[in-house]
mmCIF file of C-alpha atoms in Angstrom:
data_model
loop_
_atom_site.group_PDB
_atom_site.id
_atom_site.type_symbol
_atom_site.label_atom_id
_atom_site.label_comp_id
_atom_site.label_asym_id
_atom_site.label_seq_id
_atom_site.Cartn_x
_atom_site.Cartn_y
_atom_site.Cartn_z
ATOM 1 C CA MET A 1187 -14.509 19.132 12.564
ATOM 2 C CA ALA A 1188 -11.760 20.110 14.987
ATOM 3 C CA GLU A 1189 -9.252 22.776 14.037
ATOM 4 C CA PHE A 1190 -5.637 21.854 14.725
ATOM 5 C CA LYS A 1191 -2.660 24.151 15.197
ATOM 6 C CA SER A 1192 -0.435 22.074 12.924
ATOM 7 C CA GLU A 1193 -0.739 22.060 9.150
ATOM 8 C CA PHE A 1194 -0.135 18.319 8.950
ATOM 9 C CA LEU A 1195 -3.030 17.318 11.217
ATOM 10 C CA ASN A 1196 -5.421 19.698 9.481
ATOM 11 C CA ILE A 1197 -4.539 18.086 6.148
ATOM 12 C CA MET A 1198 -4.911 14.603 7.614
ATOM 13 C CA GLN A 1199 -8.375 15.383 8.917
ATOM 14 C CA GLU A 1200 -9.525 17.254 5.819
ATOM 15 C CA ARG A 1201 -8.463 14.459 3.472
ATOM 16 C CA GLY A 1202 -9.785 11.534 5.538
ATOM 17 C CA PHE A 1203 -6.515 10.093 6.870
ATOM 18 C CA TYR A 1204 -7.145 10.572 10.589
ATOM 19 C CA ASN A 1205 -8.347 7.538 12.516
ATOM 20 C CA GLN A 1206 -6.606 7.276 15.911
ATOM 21 C CA CYS A 1207 -3.838 9.013 17.806
ATOM 22 C CA THR A 1208 -2.306 8.110 21.153
ATOM 23 C CA ASN A 1209 -2.492 11.770 22.261
ATOM 24 C CA ILE A 1210 -3.838 14.070 19.555
ATOM 25 C CA GLU A 1211 -3.382 17.277 21.575
ATOM 26 C CA GLY A 1212 0.205 16.406 22.446
ATOM 27 C CA PHE A 1213 0.996 15.386 18.866
ATOM 28 C CA ASP A 1214 -0.528 18.645 17.609
ATOM 29 C CA ASP A 1215 1.597 20.663 20.063
ATOM 30 C CA TYR A 1216 4.754 18.790 18.989
ATOM 31 C CA LEU A 1217 4.077 19.306 15.265
ATOM 32 C CA SER A 1218 3.048 22.955 15.547
ATOM 33 C CA GLU A 1219 6.144 23.767 17.601
ATOM 34 C CA CYS A 1220 8.311 22.117 14.954
ATOM 35 C CA GLU A 1221 6.500 24.005 12.196
ATOM 36 C CA LYS A 1222 6.998 27.320 14.043
ATOM 37 C CA THR A 1223 10.703 26.793 14.693
ATOM 38 C CA GLY A 1224 11.491 25.215 11.329
ATOM 39 C CA ILE A 1225 13.012 22.192 13.061
ATOM 40 C CA PRO A 1226 11.513 19.123 11.342
ATOM 41 C CA ALA A 1227 9.493 16.657 13.334
ATOM 42 C CA VAL A 1228 10.658 13.096 12.740
ATOM 43 C CA GLY A 1229 8.254 10.242 12.095
ATOM 44 C CA TYR A 1230 8.567 6.747 10.734
ATOM 45 C CA LEU A 1231 6.683 4.256 8.610
ATOM 46 C CA GLY A 1232 7.690 0.613 8.736
ATOM 47 C CA SER A 1233 7.258 -2.288 6.342
ATOM 48 C CA ASP A 1234 8.605 -5.820 6.534
ATOM 49 C CA PRO A 1235 10.375 -6.841 3.286
ATOM 50 C CA THR A 1236 8.227 -9.927 2.665
ATOM 51 C CA GLY A 1237 7.987 -8.945 -1.024
ATOM 52 C CA ASP A 1238 9.986 -6.861 -3.495
ATOM 53 C CA SER A 1239 7.317 -4.194 -4.035
ATOM 54 C CA LEU A 1240 4.604 -2.460 -2.066
ATOM 55 C CA HIS A 1241 1.078 -2.486 -3.507
ATOM 56 C CA VAL A 1242 -1.967 -0.227 -3.572
ATOM 57 C CA GLY A 1243 -2.969 -1.383 -0.101
ATOM 58 C CA HIS A 1244 0.182 0.261 1.293
ATOM 59 C CA ILE A 1245 -0.413 3.648 -0.340
ATOM 60 C CA VAL A 1246 -2.559 5.204 2.409
ATOM 61 C CA PRO A 1247 0.255 5.442 5.025
ATOM 62 C CA LEU A 1248 2.701 6.267 2.208
ATOM 63 C CA MET A 1249 0.593 9.274 1.237
ATOM 64 C CA MET A 1250 0.412 10.277 4.911
ATOM 65 C CA MET A 1251 4.206 10.322 4.986
ATOM 66 C CA ARG A 1252 4.238 12.237 1.701
ATOM 67 C CA TRP A 1253 2.136 14.989 3.314
ATOM 68 C CA PHE A 1254 4.288 14.791 6.454
ATOM 69 C CA GLN A 1255 7.305 15.634 4.297
ATOM 70 C CA LYS A 1256 5.414 18.342 2.372
ATOM 71 C CA CYS A 1257 4.690 20.014 5.727
ATOM 72 C CA GLY A 1258 8.413 20.330 6.405
ATOM 73 C CA HIS A 1259 8.999 17.190 8.464
ATOM 74 C CA LYS A 1260 11.442 14.306 8.079
ATOM 75 C CA PRO A 1261 10.212 10.788 7.201
ATOM 76 C CA LEU A 1262 12.063 7.639 8.169
ATOM 77 C CA THR A 1263 11.200 4.483 6.258
ATOM 78 C CA LEU A 1264 12.048 1.346 8.177
ATOM 79 C CA VAL A 1265 12.407 -2.022 6.496
ATOM 80 C CA GLY A 1266 12.137 -4.866 8.954
ATOM 81 C CA GLY A 1267 15.048 -7.073 7.996
ATOM 82 C CA ALA A 1268 14.846 -8.533 11.496
ATOM 83 C CA THR A 1269 11.086 -8.599 12.032
ATOM 84 C CA ALA A 1270 10.570 -10.137 8.583
ATOM 85 C CA ARG A 1271 12.425 -13.141 9.949
ATOM 86 C CA ILE A 1272 9.531 -13.548 12.412
ATOM 87 C CA GLY A 1273 6.450 -12.228 10.641
ATOM 88 C CA ASP A 1274 3.880 -9.757 11.938
ATOM 89 C CA PRO A 1275 0.899 -11.768 13.248
ATOM 90 C CA SER A 1276 -1.493 -8.816 12.707
ATOM 91 C CA GLY A 1277 -4.325 -9.979 10.468
ATOM 92 C CA LYS A 1278 -2.644 -13.346 9.850
ATOM 93 C CA ASP A 1279 -3.941 -16.834 10.570
ATOM 94 C CA LYS A 1280 -0.614 -18.670 10.404
ATOM 95 C CA LEU A 1281 3.142 -18.238 10.617
ATOM 96 C CA ARG A 1282 4.722 -16.601 7.582
ATOM 97 C CA PRO A 1283 7.395 -18.536 5.688
ATOM 98 C CA PHE A 1284 10.989 -17.719 6.617
ATOM 99 C CA LEU A 1285 13.060 -15.752 4.085
ATOM 100 C CA ASP A 1286 16.785 -16.134 3.400
ATOM 101 C CA ASP A 1287 19.321 -13.293 3.395
ATOM 102 C CA VAL A 1288 19.528 -13.064 -0.412
ATOM 103 C CA THR A 1289 15.751 -12.729 -0.738
ATOM 104 C CA LEU A 1290 15.581 -10.125 2.031
ATOM 105 C CA ALA A 1291 18.336 -8.018 0.414
ATOM 106 C CA HIS A 1292 16.494 -8.171 -2.919
ATOM 107 C CA ASN A 1293 13.199 -7.209 -1.280
ATOM 108 C CA ASN A 1294 14.817 -4.292 0.564
ATOM 109 C CA GLU A 1295 15.905 -2.798 -2.764
ATOM 110 C CA GLY A 1296 12.381 -3.213 -4.104
ATOM 111 C CA LEU A 1297 10.859 -1.458 -1.095
ATOM 112 C CA LYS A 1298 13.312 1.436 -1.408
ATOM 113 C CA LYS A 1299 12.120 1.816 -5.001
ATOM 114 C CA SER A 1300 8.483 1.820 -3.839
ATOM 115 C CA PHE A 1301 9.124 4.395 -1.093
ATOM 116 C CA SER A 1302 11.036 6.607 -3.507
ATOM 117 C CA LYS A 1303 8.004 7.028 -5.734
ATOM 118 C CA PHE A 1304 6.205 8.907 -2.946
ATOM 119 C CA LEU A 1305 9.021 10.445 -0.887
ATOM 120 C CA LYS A 1306 12.146 12.457 -1.630
ATOM 121 C CA PHE A 1307 15.273 10.732 -0.302
ATOM 122 C CA GLY A 1308 18.573 12.504 0.274
ATOM 123 C CA ASP A 1309 20.767 14.270 2.804
ATOM 124 C CA GLY A 1310 18.642 17.350 3.385
ATOM 125 C CA PRO A 1311 16.934 18.151 6.707
ATOM 126 C CA THR A 1312 13.522 16.975 5.462
ATOM 127 C CA ASP A 1313 14.756 14.293 3.060
ATOM 128 C CA ALA A 1314 13.662 10.749 3.799
ATOM 129 C CA ILE A 1315 16.115 8.075 4.841
ATOM 130 C CA MET A 1316 15.702 4.299 4.937
ATOM 131 C CA VAL A 1317 16.843 2.199 7.885
ATOM 132 C CA ASP A 1318 16.851 -1.561 8.515
ATOM 133 C CA ASN A 1319 16.145 -2.952 11.974
ATOM 134 C CA TRP A 1320 18.446 -5.892 11.217
ATOM 135 C CA ASP A 1321 21.296 -3.431 11.852
ATOM 136 C CA TRP A 1322 20.481 -3.246 15.568
ATOM 137 C CA PHE A 1323 18.964 -6.690 16.099
ATOM 138 C CA LYS A 1324 21.560 -8.899 14.402
ATOM 139 C CA ASN A 1325 24.036 -8.803 17.316
ATOM 140 C CA ILE A 1326 21.631 -8.297 20.198
ATOM 141 C CA ASN A 1327 22.081 -10.377 23.341
ATOM 142 C CA TYR A 1328 18.880 -12.261 24.091
ATOM 143 C CA LEU A 1329 19.267 -12.258 27.881
ATOM 144 C CA GLU A 1330 20.021 -8.527 27.908
ATOM 145 C CA PHE A 1331 16.982 -7.888 25.702
ATOM 146 C CA LEU A 1332 14.723 -9.863 28.047
ATOM 147 C CA ARG A 1333 16.106 -8.068 31.098
ATOM 148 C CA ASP A 1334 16.050 -4.539 29.657
ATOM 149 C CA ILE A 1335 12.954 -4.678 27.443
ATOM 150 C CA GLY A 1336 10.933 -7.748 28.473
ATOM 151 C CA THR A 1337 10.473 -6.430 32.004
ATOM 152 C CA CYS A 1338 8.591 -3.411 30.583
ATOM 153 C CA TYR A 1339 5.824 -5.585 29.135
ATOM 154 C CA SER A 1340 2.858 -7.296 30.765
ATOM 155 C CA VAL A 1341 1.777 -10.624 29.288
ATOM 156 C CA ASN A 1342 -1.749 -9.852 30.505
ATOM 157 C CA ARG A 1343 -1.744 -6.698 28.387
ATOM 158 C CA MET A 1344 -0.187 -8.447 25.374
ATOM 159 C CA LEU A 1345 -2.956 -11.055 25.399
ATOM 160 C CA THR A 1346 -5.553 -8.296 24.893
ATOM 161 C CA MET A 1347 -3.949 -7.060 21.635
ATOM 162 C CA ASP A 1348 -6.061 -7.805 18.567
ATOM 163 C CA SER A 1349 -3.226 -9.585 16.732
ATOM 164 C CA VAL A 1350 -2.991 -12.086 19.604
ATOM 165 C CA LYS A 1351 -6.578 -12.108 20.831
ATOM 166 C CA THR A 1352 -8.056 -12.898 17.420
ATOM 167 C CA ARG A 1353 -5.779 -15.867 16.856
ATOM 168 C CA LEU A 1354 -6.556 -17.284 20.283
ATOM 169 C CA GLU A 1355 -10.308 -16.812 19.874
ATOM 170 C CA ARG A 1356 -10.153 -18.713 16.572
ATOM 171 C CA GLU A 1357 -8.113 -21.415 18.301
ATOM 172 C CA GLN A 1358 -5.401 -20.964 15.685
ATOM 173 C CA PRO A 1359 -1.847 -21.643 16.848
ATOM 174 C CA MET A 1360 0.461 -18.699 17.521
ATOM 175 C CA SER A 1361 4.148 -19.378 18.008
ATOM 176 C CA PHE A 1362 6.168 -17.790 20.797
ATOM 177 C CA LEU A 1363 8.228 -16.276 17.955
ATOM 178 C CA GLU A 1364 5.211 -14.317 16.679
ATOM 179 C CA PHE A 1365 4.152 -13.416 20.226
ATOM 180 C CA ASN A 1366 7.462 -11.534 20.546
ATOM 181 C CA TYR A 1367 6.768 -9.372 17.478
ATOM 182 C CA MET A 1368 5.271 -6.423 19.336
ATOM 183 C CA LEU A 1369 8.324 -6.262 21.633
ATOM 184 C CA LEU A 1370 10.597 -5.985 18.613
ATOM 185 C CA GLN A 1371 8.500 -3.286 16.955
ATOM 186 C CA GLY A 1372 8.290 -1.381 20.230
ATOM 187 C CA TYR A 1373 12.062 -1.575 20.527
ATOM 188 C CA ASP A 1374 12.397 -0.274 16.943
ATOM 189 C CA PHE A 1375 10.500 2.863 17.881
ATOM 190 C CA CYS A 1376 12.812 3.528 20.819
ATOM 191 C CA VAL A 1377 15.971 2.897 18.772
ATOM 192 C CA LEU A 1378 14.729 5.455 16.236
ATOM 193 C CA LEU A 1379 14.081 7.873 19.101
ATOM 194 C CA GLN A 1380 17.675 7.472 20.306
ATOM 195 C CA LYS A 1381 19.295 7.567 16.856
ATOM 196 C CA TYR A 1382 17.178 10.131 15.008
ATOM 197 C CA GLY A 1383 14.970 11.882 17.548
ATOM 198 C CA CYS A 1384 11.932 10.121 16.051
ATOM 199 C CA ARG A 1385 8.802 10.678 18.116
ATOM 200 C CA ALA A 1386 5.996 9.527 15.801
ATOM 201 C CA GLN A 1387 4.948 6.352 14.054
ATOM 202 C CA ILE A 1388 2.468 6.649 11.198
ATOM 203 C CA ALA A 1389 0.649 3.554 9.948
ATOM 204 C CA GLY A 1390 -2.656 1.881 9.192
ATOM 205 C CA SER A 1391 -5.052 1.128 12.019
ATOM 206 C CA ASP A 1392 -4.199 -2.588 11.952
ATOM 207 C CA GLN A 1393 -0.833 -1.650 13.495
ATOM 208 C CA TRP A 1394 -2.353 0.045 16.554
ATOM 209 C CA GLY A 1395 -1.293 -2.644 19.015
ATOM 210 C CA ASN A 1396 2.293 -2.707 17.748
ATOM 211 C CA ILE A 1397 2.438 1.101 17.801
ATOM 212 C CA THR A 1398 1.236 1.405 21.393
ATOM 213 C CA SER A 1399 3.817 -1.225 22.302
ATOM 214 C CA GLY A 1400 6.423 1.349 21.283
ATOM 215 C CA THR A 1401 4.775 4.382 22.861
ATOM 216 C CA GLU A 1402 4.446 2.574 26.198
ATOM 217 C CA LEU A 1403 8.065 1.416 26.061
ATOM 218 C CA GLY A 1404 9.195 4.987 25.355
ATOM 219 C CA ARG A 1405 7.331 6.223 28.403
ATOM 220 C CA ARG A 1406 8.533 3.465 30.740
ATOM 221 C CA LYS A 1407 12.108 3.073 29.548
ATOM 222 C CA TYR A 1408 13.059 6.565 28.369
ATOM 223 C CA ASN A 1409 10.486 8.805 30.085
ATOM 224 C CA THR A 1410 9.598 10.260 26.670
ATOM 225 C CA GLU A 1411 6.178 10.590 25.075
ATOM 226 C CA LEU A 1412 6.062 9.008 21.642
ATOM 227 C CA PHE A 1413 3.076 9.402 19.343
ATOM 228 C CA GLY A 1414 1.153 6.877 17.281
ATOM 229 C CA PHE A 1415 -1.031 8.123 14.442
ATOM 230 C CA THR A 1416 -3.100 5.802 12.253
ATOM 231 C CA SER A 1417 -5.342 5.960 9.214
ATOM 232 C CA PRO A 1418 -8.612 4.046 8.878
ATOM 233 C CA ILE A 1419 -8.775 0.917 6.752
ATOM 234 C CA ILE A 1420 -10.103 2.276 3.459
ATOM 235 C CA THR A 1421 -13.165 0.395 2.197
ATOM 236 C CA ASP A 1422 -15.555 0.827 -0.708
ATOM 237 C CA SER A 1423 -19.321 1.335 -0.411
ATOM 238 C CA SER A 1424 -19.856 -2.415 0.000
ATOM 239 C CA GLY A 1425 -17.360 -2.628 2.869
ATOM 240 C CA LYS A 1426 -14.649 -4.379 0.850
ATOM 241 C CA LYS A 1427 -11.093 -3.342 1.694
ATOM 242 C CA MET A 1428 -9.758 -1.124 -1.080
ATOM 243 C CA GLY A 1429 -6.454 -2.148 -2.592
ATOM 244 C CA LYS A 1430 -7.550 -5.771 -2.848
ATOM 245 C CA SER A 1431 -7.664 -6.254 -6.603
ATOM 246 C CA GLU A 1432 -9.567 -9.060 -8.271
ATOM 247 C CA GLY A 1433 -6.924 -11.604 -9.200
ATOM 248 C CA ASN A 1434 -3.508 -9.989 -9.005
ATOM 249 C CA ALA A 1435 -2.132 -7.319 -6.659
ATOM 250 C CA VAL A 1436 -1.879 -3.746 -7.935
ATOM 251 C CA TRP A 1437 1.871 -3.333 -7.484
ATOM 252 C CA ILE A 1438 3.585 0.017 -7.053
ATOM 253 C CA ASN A 1439 6.853 -0.879 -8.821
ATOM 254 C CA ASP A 1440 6.729 -0.675 -12.591
ATOM 255 C CA ASP A 1441 8.690 -3.898 -13.085
ATOM 256 C CA LYS A 1442 5.795 -5.715 -11.370
ATOM 257 C CA LEU A 1443 2.843 -4.057 -13.105
ATOM 258 C CA PRO A 1444 2.537 -1.932 -16.276
ATOM 259 C CA SER A 1445 1.517 1.680 -15.779
ATOM 260 C CA TYR A 1446 -1.586 1.119 -17.886
ATOM 261 C CA ASN A 1447 -2.860 -1.521 -15.438
ATOM 262 C CA TYR A 1448 -2.114 0.808 -12.542
ATOM 263 C CA PHE A 1449 -4.046 3.601 -14.290
ATOM 264 C CA GLN A 1450 -6.995 1.297 -14.980
ATOM 265 C CA TYR A 1451 -7.266 0.254 -11.348
ATOM 266 C CA PHE A 1452 -8.117 3.834 -10.380
ATOM 267 C CA ARG A 1453 -10.125 4.465 -13.556
ATOM 268 C CA ASN A 1454 -12.461 1.631 -12.542
ATOM 269 C CA ILE A 1455 -13.078 2.821 -8.965
ATOM 270 C CA GLY A 1456 -16.774 2.831 -8.048
ATOM 271 C CA ASP A 1457 -18.702 6.092 -8.350
ATOM 272 C CA ALA A 1458 -19.219 6.329 -4.580
ATOM 273 C CA GLU A 1459 -15.458 6.110 -3.929
ATOM 274 C CA VAL A 1460 -14.306 8.898 -6.263
ATOM 275 C CA GLY A 1461 -14.211 11.717 -3.691
ATOM 276 C CA LYS A 1462 -12.568 9.522 -1.050
ATOM 277 C CA CYS A 1463 -9.905 8.332 -3.500
ATOM 278 C CA LEU A 1464 -9.191 11.831 -4.819
ATOM 279 C CA ARG A 1465 -8.495 12.967 -1.250
ATOM 280 C CA ILE A 1466 -6.259 10.033 -0.389
ATOM 281 C CA TYR A 1467 -4.464 9.004 -3.569
ATOM 282 C CA THR A 1468 -3.797 12.399 -5.200
ATOM 283 C CA ASP A 1469 -2.196 15.746 -4.343
ATOM 284 C CA LEU A 1470 -5.071 17.737 -5.882
ATOM 285 C CA PRO A 1471 -6.230 20.799 -3.895
ATOM 286 C CA ILE A 1472 -9.278 20.125 -1.760
ATOM 287 C CA ASP A 1473 -11.379 22.749 -3.592
ATOM 288 C CA GLU A 1474 -10.822 20.935 -6.888
ATOM 289 C CA ILE A 1475 -11.761 17.654 -5.230
ATOM 290 C CA HIS A 1476 -15.007 19.198 -3.946
ATOM 291 C CA ARG A 1477 -15.844 20.205 -7.528
ATOM 292 C CA LEU A 1478 -15.052 16.789 -8.995
ATOM 293 C CA GLU A 1479 -16.929 14.753 -6.409
ATOM 294 C CA MET A 1480 -20.115 16.711 -7.097
ATOM 295 C CA LEU A 1481 -20.231 15.475 -10.703
ATOM 296 C CA LYS A 1482 -23.076 13.082 -11.475
ATOM 297 C CA ASP A 1483 -24.033 10.384 -13.954
ATOM 298 C CA GLN A 1484 -21.753 10.285 -17.015
ATOM 299 C CA GLU A 1485 -19.771 13.309 -15.838
ATOM 300 C CA ILE A 1486 -18.368 11.269 -12.944
ATOM 301 C CA ASN A 1487 -16.273 9.407 -15.525
ATOM 302 C CA GLU A 1488 -14.309 12.609 -16.121
ATOM 303 C CA ALA A 1489 -13.510 12.714 -12.405
ATOM 304 C CA LYS A 1490 -12.363 9.076 -12.571
ATOM 305 C CA LYS A 1491 -10.044 9.882 -15.463
ATOM 306 C CA ILE A 1492 -8.506 12.714 -13.441
ATOM 307 C CA LEU A 1493 -8.176 10.419 -10.406
ATOM 308 C CA ALA A 1494 -6.429 7.747 -12.490
ATOM 309 C CA PHE A 1495 -4.102 10.275 -14.120
ATOM 310 C CA GLU A 1496 -3.125 12.027 -10.874
ATOM 311 C CA ALA A 1497 -2.603 8.774 -8.949
ATOM 312 C CA THR A 1498 -0.488 7.327 -11.775
ATOM 313 C CA LYS A 1499 1.516 10.556 -12.072
ATOM 314 C CA ILE A 1500 2.592 10.311 -8.424
ATOM 315 C CA CYS A 1501 3.542 6.654 -8.625
ATOM 316 C CA ARG A 1502 4.885 6.312 -12.186
ATOM 317 C CA GLY A 1503 5.684 9.862 -13.311
ATOM 318 C CA GLU A 1504 3.863 12.242 -15.650
ATOM 319 C CA ALA A 1505 5.128 10.680 -18.900
ATOM 320 C CA GLU A 1506 3.823 7.234 -17.898
ATOM 321 C CA ALA A 1507 0.510 8.743 -16.774
ATOM 322 C CA ILE A 1508 0.079 10.459 -20.152
ATOM 323 C CA ALA A 1509 0.930 7.246 -22.013
ATOM 324 C CA ALA A 1510 -1.544 5.237 -19.923
ATOM 325 C CA ARG A 1511 -4.269 7.829 -20.457
ATOM 326 C CA ASP A 1512 -3.659 7.864 -24.208
ATOM 327 C CA THR A 1513 -3.799 4.071 -24.358
ATOM 328 C CA ALA A 1514 -7.100 4.088 -22.467
ATOM 329 C CA VAL A 1515 -8.560 6.673 -24.858
ATOM 330 C CA LYS A 1516 -7.562 4.548 -27.869
ATOM 331 C CA ALA A 1517 -8.934 1.344 -26.359
ATOM 332 C CA PHE A 1518 -12.190 2.652 -24.904
ATOM 333 C CA GLU A 1519 -13.106 5.753 -26.890
ATOM 334 C CA GLN A 1520 -11.525 5.201 -30.297
ATOM 335 C CA ASN A 1521 -11.686 1.376 -30.388
ATOM 336 C CA GLN A 1522 -7.994 1.151 -31.262
ATOM 337 C CA LEU A 1523 -5.326 -1.111 -29.834
ATOM 338 C CA GLY A 1524 -2.964 1.097 -27.823
ATOM 339 C CA GLY A 1525 0.673 0.046 -27.569
ATOM 340 C CA ASP A 1526 0.671 0.031 -23.745
ATOM 341 C CA LEU A 1527 -2.135 -2.498 -23.369
ATOM 342 C CA PRO A 1528 -1.184 -5.759 -21.636
ATOM 343 C CA THR A 1529 0.379 -7.982 -24.301
ATOM 344 C CA ILE A 1530 1.040 -11.700 -24.434
ATOM 345 C CA ASN A 1531 3.040 -13.681 -26.981
ATOM 346 C CA ILE A 1532 1.484 -17.063 -27.762
ATOM 347 C CA ASN A 1533 2.150 -20.071 -29.936
ATOM 348 C CA ASN A 1534 -0.145 -20.970 -32.798
ATOM 349 C CA GLY A 1535 -2.908 -23.129 -31.303
ATOM 350 C CA ASP A 1536 -2.648 -22.049 -27.652
ATOM 351 C CA GLY A 1537 -5.859 -22.580 -25.680
ATOM 352 C CA ILE A 1538 -8.049 -19.590 -24.885
ATOM 353 C CA LEU A 1539 -8.231 -20.493 -21.181
ATOM 354 C CA ASP A 1540 -4.440 -20.473 -20.840
ATOM 355 C CA ILE A 1541 -4.228 -17.124 -22.615
ATOM 356 C CA PHE A 1542 -6.628 -15.354 -20.243
ATOM 357 C CA VAL A 1543 -4.898 -16.849 -17.206
ATOM 358 C CA ASN A 1544 -1.354 -16.095 -18.417
ATOM 359 C CA ILE A 1545 -2.115 -12.472 -19.277
ATOM 360 C CA GLY A 1546 -3.491 -12.035 -15.759
ATOM 361 C CA PHE A 1547 -7.149 -11.393 -16.578
ATOM 362 C CA CYS A 1548 -8.318 -14.567 -14.823
ATOM 363 C CA ALA A 1549 -6.898 -16.130 -11.675
ATOM 364 C CA SER A 1550 -7.571 -19.679 -12.869
ATOM 365 C CA LYS A 1551 -8.995 -21.733 -15.726
ATOM 366 C CA GLY A 1552 -12.064 -22.333 -13.609
ATOM 367 C CA GLU A 1553 -12.701 -18.597 -13.400
ATOM 368 C CA ALA A 1554 -12.181 -18.291 -17.170
ATOM 369 C CA ARG A 1555 -14.714 -21.069 -17.800
ATOM 370 C CA ARG A 1556 -17.304 -19.316 -15.621
ATOM 371 C CA LEU A 1557 -16.771 -16.045 -17.463
ATOM 372 C CA ILE A 1558 -17.142 -17.756 -20.843
ATOM 373 C CA LYS A 1559 -20.527 -19.139 -19.747
ATOM 374 C CA GLN A 1560 -21.518 -15.587 -18.760
ATOM 375 C CA GLY A 1561 -20.341 -14.136 -22.067
ATOM 376 C CA GLY A 1562 -17.647 -12.108 -20.317
ATOM 377 C CA LEU A 1563 -14.584 -13.050 -22.393
ATOM 378 C CA LYS A 1564 -14.078 -11.751 -25.917
ATOM 379 C CA LEU A 1565 -11.688 -12.370 -28.777
ATOM 380 C CA ASN A 1566 -11.622 -9.660 -31.452
ATOM 381 C CA ASP A 1567 -14.805 -8.130 -29.989
ATOM 382 C CA ARG A 1568 -16.752 -11.413 -30.259
ATOM 383 C CA PRO A 1569 -17.752 -13.435 -27.185
ATOM 384 C CA VAL A 1570 -15.791 -16.635 -26.709
ATOM 385 C CA MET A 1571 -18.347 -19.452 -26.820
ATOM 386 C CA ASP A 1572 -16.087 -22.523 -26.588
ATOM 387 C CA GLU A 1573 -13.822 -23.063 -23.570
ATOM 388 C CA ASN A 1574 -11.675 -25.405 -25.709
ATOM 389 C CA TYR A 1575 -11.132 -22.799 -28.426
ATOM 390 C CA ARG A 1576 -7.553 -22.482 -29.680
ATOM 391 C CA VAL A 1577 -6.183 -19.234 -31.094
ATOM 392 C CA THR A 1578 -4.497 -19.649 -34.474
ATOM 393 C CA ALA A 1579 -2.990 -17.455 -37.180
ATOM 394 C CA GLY A 1580 -6.492 -17.027 -38.588
ATOM 395 C CA ASP A 1581 -7.420 -14.919 -35.544
ATOM 396 C CA ILE A 1582 -4.458 -12.605 -36.031
ATOM 397 C CA SER A 1583 -4.730 -9.456 -38.147
ATOM 398 C CA ASP A 1584 -1.825 -7.047 -38.713
ATOM 399 C CA GLY A 1585 0.264 -9.136 -36.336
ATOM 400 C CA GLN A 1586 -2.117 -9.022 -33.362
ATOM 401 C CA ALA A 1587 -5.523 -9.865 -31.948
ATOM 402 C CA LYS A 1588 -7.595 -8.235 -29.249
ATOM 403 C CA ILE A 1589 -8.925 -9.934 -26.133
ATOM 404 C CA ALA A 1590 -11.203 -8.433 -23.509
ATOM 405 C CA LEU A 1591 -12.632 -9.197 -20.096
ATOM 406 C CA GLY A 1592 -15.939 -7.369 -19.874
ATOM 407 C CA LYS A 1593 -15.843 -3.704 -20.765
ATOM 408 C CA LYS A 1594 -12.872 -2.694 -18.615
ATOM 409 C CA LYS A 1595 -9.916 -4.978 -19.410
ATOM 410 C CA PHE A 1596 -8.318 -5.201 -22.828
ATOM 411 C CA GLY A 1597 -5.199 -6.981 -24.026
ATOM 412 C CA ILE A 1598 -3.247 -7.836 -27.134
ATOM 413 C CA ILE A 1599 -2.263 -11.268 -28.434
ATOM 414 C CA LYS A 1600 0.794 -11.670 -30.666
ATOM 415 C CA LEU A 1601 2.063 -14.891 -32.222
ATOM 416 C CA SER A 1602 5.598 -15.830 -31.215
#
């Protein structure tokens, strides 16, 4: 394992965040010089406001920026009010739907809320700020953009980028609009250089092509070296991309997902992923992580509880983490119905399939039917045997009933 001069890169390597860098020695020199002089390095993380909350899949680069700030540097969070009107083709098979101005403004507020859970915003030298690329693209002259920026790009080179190459190999259509995306993101990087002295972009590895679009433009247009730094795509032991929840997304914002559900996502991480997730999703010291990841058999559950608590504390605050932990203890260890469990109000006689779908435990009635055949759905601790069963007042005791999906998901039914 290489030893870096900068604190940030040592942390990135030690905790498993380091995947690729455009020039790791140069980036290390830049960061270490900033750390020595006390002048913050400036780096940015971008996200298109295609939704009103980030989800667990976005947390890896968010935690990288969190450590960037902890090391005395300044994070910029960029929302792509302009690029969202096009859609990033990376990892996509078709053109994204266009969003109107009202929706984009709403989504921007949601993303600011998501960013704020991991970063400190304000006016201080290392406080994060949020910028919107719509501010510099909305009045841009197309012919000037083509002349000043388009001449710096080679179509031959653009065709080799994964986001383009993959679509072409699959013979899936790619619009000229999407083909322009990497030019816009490259231009973003250079605008941030001019406005804020930003010299680094931090992101997941799927953004590598877009990042190098910016670093190359910085070199050609402004004779300045910009740095791209990416994390690996985090997968579990079976190779499945982590952050992809069964059914619904694990949202960061609390108005999209209860803290208990967020806690349970991390509580149910596979045994083999505990050490990896402790490094990435928590602020725990590395020595404590070494201790926890060495636990075996039943003891590994204690490490999972700590992982869930620490991850929830960062995202939802300590009070919410304590409440989620207490609810889990009541539900799993004391066989009680905790007040923070997912709850659904129903009408007398509602079908059991609808209930499991509406509470979010099943993605569809078809999935619920399959689980019933497997004995995986329960009502008041008894397996549901009839897919046409209707819940009535006779199933309700003390104003509520308990439903469960397997041994890991519990919910409460209340009659309206």
